[in-house]
Short mmCIF file of C-alpha atoms in Angstrom, two decimals:
data_model
loop_
_atom_site.label_atom_id
_atom_site.label_comp_id
_atom_site.label_asym_id
_atom_site.label_seq_id
_atom_site.Cartn_x
_atom_site.Cartn_y
_atom_site.Cartn_z
CA GLN A 168 6.49 5.73 -27.23
CA VAL A 169 5.61 5.33 -24.03
CA HIS A 170 7.36 7.68 -20.99
CA LEU A 171 6.82 6.86 -17.16
CA VAL A 172 7.46 8.73 -13.87
CA GLU A 173 6.57 7.11 -10.61
CA SER A 174 6.08 9.51 -7.55
CA GLY A 175 4.68 9.09 -4.02
CA GLY A 176 7.93 6.96 -2.80
CA ASP A 177 9.60 8.06 1.32
CA SER A 178 10.32 6.74 3.65
CA VAL A 179 7.40 4.91 6.12
CA GLN A 180 7.34 3.67 9.72
CA ALA A 181 6.91 -0.09 9.65
CA GLY A 182 2.90 -1.14 9.62
CA GLY A 183 2.73 2.14 7.87
CA SER A 184 1.08 2.70 4.55
CA LEU A 185 2.23 4.30 1.47
CA ARG A 186 0.86 5.05 -2.63
CA LEU A 187 3.01 5.04 -5.49
CA SER A 188 2.03 6.72 -9.04
CA CYS A 189 2.99 6.75 -11.92
CA VAL A 190 2.10 8.44 -14.72
CA ALA A 191 2.69 7.03 -18.70
CA SER A 192 2.66 9.99 -21.69
CA GLY A 193 2.62 8.57 -25.10
CA ASP A 194 -0.64 5.53 -24.39
CA ARG A 195 -3.19 4.89 -23.64
CA LEU A 196 -3.04 2.69 -20.42
CA SER A 197 -6.03 0.37 -21.41
CA SER A 198 -4.26 -1.68 -23.79
CA TYR A 199 -0.97 -2.13 -21.68
CA CYS A 200 0.26 -5.13 -19.05
CA MET A 201 1.20 -2.91 -16.76
CA ALA A 202 3.08 -3.84 -13.36
CA TRP A 203 5.31 -3.49 -10.18
CA PHE A 204 9.15 -3.93 -10.04
CA ARG A 205 11.35 -3.48 -6.89
CA GLN A 206 14.79 -3.49 -6.14
CA ALA A 207 16.89 -3.53 -3.00
CA PRO A 208 20.11 -3.04 -2.27
CA GLY A 209 21.85 -5.84 -3.35
CA LYS A 210 19.56 -7.78 -4.39
CA GLU A 211 17.92 -8.54 -7.78
CA ARG A 212 15.22 -6.76 -9.06
CA GLU A 213 11.74 -8.84 -8.34
CA GLY A 214 8.45 -8.16 -8.65
CA VAL A 215 5.66 -7.37 -6.66
CA ALA A 216 2.06 -7.11 -8.61
CA THR A 217 0.67 -6.97 -12.37
CA ILE A 218 -2.36 -5.83 -13.38
CA ASP A 219 -4.13 -6.86 -17.04
CA THR A 220 -5.73 -5.02 -19.76
CA ASP A 221 -8.56 -6.98 -18.40
CA GLY A 222 -7.92 -5.74 -15.12
CA LYS A 223 -6.95 -8.51 -13.61
CA THR A 224 -4.52 -8.28 -10.88
CA ARG A 225 -1.43 -10.81 -9.76
CA TYR A 226 0.76 -10.71 -6.56
CA ALA A 227 3.71 -11.77 -5.06
CA HIS A 228 2.96 -14.16 -2.18
CA SER A 229 5.75 -11.17 0.22
CA VAL A 230 3.01 -8.71 -0.51
CA LYS A 231 -0.46 -10.53 -1.08
CA GLY A 232 -3.23 -9.09 1.63
CA ARG A 233 -0.61 -6.02 2.15
CA PHE A 234 -0.56 -4.45 -1.78
CA THR A 235 -2.88 -3.06 -4.05
CA ILE A 236 -2.22 -2.35 -7.60
CA SER A 237 -4.95 -0.52 -9.29
CA LYS A 238 -4.92 1.55 -12.51
CA VAL A 239 -7.17 4.67 -13.40
CA ASN A 240 -7.33 4.60 -17.01
CA ALA A 241 -9.12 8.43 -16.91
CA GLU A 242 -5.70 9.14 -15.90
CA ASN A 243 -3.64 6.79 -17.28
CA THR A 244 -1.65 6.01 -14.12
CA LEU A 245 -0.88 3.19 -12.44
CA TYR A 246 -1.15 3.05 -8.32
CA LEU A 247 0.43 0.63 -5.93
CA THR A 248 -1.39 1.13 -2.42
CA MET A 249 1.11 0.08 0.54
CA ASN A 250 -0.41 -1.08 3.87
CA LEU A 251 1.10 -2.85 6.74
CA VAL A 252 4.59 -1.51 5.06
CA LYS A 253 7.90 -3.26 5.84
CA PRO A 254 11.63 -2.63 6.98
CA GLU A 255 11.88 -5.82 4.08
CA ASP A 256 9.60 -3.43 1.79
CA THR A 257 12.59 -1.17 1.53
CA ALA A 258 14.22 -0.70 -2.56
CA LEU A 259 13.73 1.13 -5.25
CA TYR A 260 10.35 0.28 -7.08
CA TYR A 261 9.07 0.76 -10.62
CA CYS A 262 6.90 0.70 -13.13
CA ALA A 263 6.69 -0.96 -16.01
CA ALA A 264 4.11 -1.17 -18.80
CA ASP A 265 4.06 -3.87 -22.45
CA PHE A 266 0.92 -2.78 -25.30
CA SER A 267 -0.66 -5.69 -25.28
CA SER A 268 -2.73 -8.59 -22.65
CA CYS A 269 0.48 -9.62 -19.43
CA VAL A 270 2.01 -12.74 -20.92
CA ASN A 271 3.54 -14.70 -17.89
CA THR A 272 6.43 -16.58 -18.36
CA TYR A 273 8.33 -16.09 -15.38
CA CYS A 274 6.94 -17.71 -12.13
CA SER A 275 8.72 -17.33 -8.51
CA ASP A 276 7.17 -18.57 -5.55
CA GLY A 277 4.01 -19.04 -7.33
CA PHE A 278 3.53 -15.61 -9.00
CA CYS A 279 3.88 -15.93 -12.97
CA TYR A 280 4.64 -12.88 -15.21
CA PRO A 281 6.30 -11.51 -17.69
CA ASN A 282 9.81 -11.15 -17.94
CA TYR A 283 10.03 -8.65 -20.83
CA PHE A 284 8.66 -4.89 -20.69
CA SER A 285 9.21 -2.98 -22.85
CA TYR A 286 9.01 0.32 -21.38
CA TRP A 287 10.25 1.18 -17.28
CA GLY A 288 10.04 3.68 -15.16
CA GLN A 289 13.64 5.60 -13.12
CA GLY A 290 12.24 4.73 -9.91
CA THR A 291 11.08 5.74 -6.69
CA GLN A 292 12.24 5.23 -2.97
CA VAL A 293 10.81 3.91 0.07
CA THR A 294 12.56 3.34 3.26
CA VAL A 295 11.07 1.35 5.95
CA PRO A 296 13.55 2.02 9.15
CA SER A 297 13.64 -0.82 11.09
#
């Protein structure tokens, strides 16, 4: 059983930066496909970025070039560094994990990622006022 806890969400002005963290317990993240998702009010949850067991990263078109997903295995922590944030980035951000490498079975606007993750955090709120 893996337990994920996100933190770092805040209100940040457009153009600013923020770093989200997701600390895992119960197992080593190095063996897991990891991802960040987000859900804005009234919208469906969407994938933001993934990082595979080999460190390969993938991004949604809307955040490519602005967000960076990373993990520090020694800290058992996943990060999402958000730069040049926009009001449309406002959402509840979740981290997710699934054992073994990513099996990218779902694609949206050119971003492919697994359609199932076994473990989810509780979310952290990011607000970018317009």
